[in-house]
Amino acid sequence: QVQLVESGGGLVQPGGSLRLSCSASGTIFSLATMGWYRQAPGKQRELVARITSGGSTNYADSVKGRFTISRDNAKNTVSLQMNSLKAEDTAVYYCKVTLINEYWGQGTQVTVSS
């Protein structure tokens, strides 16, 4: 029943910005922890940022000061504003919602050119 739809990925120049959005349907997630993960070719999936139901945030050291996660509980959405993008940010980015179960989006490609 739960579906997560991601959008906003694309190709950007180093130093550029992108905003990823994830919209949940089928239920509400006001009490859930929501997050963004990414997976680069040949690498394991890693946590990028997460936000709790109370608004507390955590970021990977590699993105601190550049990325900002936010949520809109009324719309069941979570977003990731990515600034000062680097080539090493290139990956497929996945939205995750966790309450009782874990729900994942299909992923959206972010490519930062050299």
mmCIF file of N, CA, C and O in Angstrom, residues 2 5 7-8 18 25 29 63 67 71 75 77 88 91 95:
data_model
loop_
_atom_site.group_PDB
_atom_site.id
_atom_site.type_symbol
_atom_site.label_atom_id
_atom_site.label_comp_id
_atom_site.label_asym_id
_atom_site.label_seq_id
_atom_site.Cartn_x
_atom_site.Cartn_y
_atom_site.Cartn_z
ATOM 1 N N VAL A 2 1.956 1.248 0.737
ATOM 2 C CA VAL A 2 2.811 2.428 0.840
ATOM 3 C C VAL A 2 3.671 2.563 -0.403
ATOM 4 O O VAL A 2 4.315 1.614 -0.837
ATOM 5 N N VAL A 5 7.613 8.111 -3.926
ATOM 6 C CA VAL A 5 7.955 8.587 -5.255
ATOM 7 C C VAL A 5 8.965 9.710 -5.137
ATOM 8 O O VAL A 5 8.680 10.739 -4.534
ATOM 9 N N SER A 7 11.767 12.497 -6.839
ATOM 10 C CA SER A 7 11.949 13.350 -8.001
ATOM 11 C C SER A 7 13.062 14.347 -7.719
ATOM 12 O O SER A 7 13.449 14.547 -6.572
ATOM 13 N N GLY A 8 13.571 14.969 -8.773
ATOM 14 C CA GLY A 8 14.548 16.029 -8.629
ATOM 15 C C GLY A 8 15.961 15.684 -9.032
ATOM 16 O O GLY A 8 16.824 16.566 -9.065
ATOM 17 N N LEU A 18 20.917 20.843 -6.376
ATOM 18 C CA LEU A 18 19.723 20.091 -6.721
ATOM 19 C C LEU A 18 18.860 19.957 -5.478
ATOM 20 O O LEU A 18 19.380 19.955 -4.357
ATOM 21 N N SER A 25 2.627 7.986 -0.217
ATOM 22 C CA SER A 25 1.193 7.794 -0.346
ATOM 23 C C SER A 25 0.808 6.454 0.257
ATOM 24 O O SER A 25 1.651 5.574 0.436
ATOM 25 N N PHE A 29 2.898 9.474 7.748
ATOM 26 C CA PHE A 29 4.164 9.172 8.411
ATOM 27 C C PHE A 29 4.590 10.265 9.374
ATOM 28 O O PHE A 29 5.786 10.527 9.527
ATOM 29 N N VAL A 63 28.606 15.381 3.931
ATOM 30 C CA VAL A 63 27.628 16.326 3.392
ATOM 31 C C VAL A 63 27.270 17.436 4.361
ATOM 32 O O VAL A 63 26.513 18.342 3.994
ATOM 33 N N PHE A 67 24.282 19.882 2.565
ATOM 34 C CA PHE A 67 22.955 19.312 2.358
ATOM 35 C C PHE A 67 22.045 19.656 3.530
ATOM 36 O O PHE A 67 22.496 19.755 4.678
ATOM 37 N N ARG A 71 11.186 18.086 6.206
ATOM 38 C CA ARG A 71 9.982 17.291 6.022
ATOM 39 C C ARG A 71 8.746 18.160 6.142
ATOM 40 O O ARG A 71 8.754 19.194 6.813
ATOM 41 N N LYS A 75 2.028 16.987 4.116
ATOM 42 C CA LYS A 75 2.073 16.474 2.751
ATOM 43 C C LYS A 75 2.743 15.110 2.644
ATOM 44 O O LYS A 75 2.835 14.560 1.549
ATOM 45 N N THR A 77 5.911 14.376 2.896
ATOM 46 C CA THR A 77 7.059 14.510 2.013
ATOM 47 C C THR A 77 8.335 14.761 2.807
ATOM 48 O O THR A 77 8.307 15.293 3.914
ATOM 49 N N GLU A 88 32.032 13.414 -6.119
ATOM 50 C CA GLU A 88 31.834 12.256 -5.267
ATOM 51 C C GLU A 88 30.410 12.126 -4.733
ATOM 52 O O GLU A 88 30.074 11.131 -4.090
ATOM 53 N N ALA A 91 25.587 9.487 -7.384
ATOM 54 C CA ALA A 91 25.032 8.247 -6.855
ATOM 55 C C ALA A 91 23.551 8.187 -7.179
ATOM 56 O O ALA A 91 22.963 9.166 -7.639
ATOM 57 N N CYS A 95 14.967 7.453 -1.050
ATOM 58 C CA CYS A 95 14.168 7.919 0.070
ATOM 59 C C CYS A 95 13.774 6.727 0.937
ATOM 60 O O CYS A 95 13.439 5.659 0.420
#
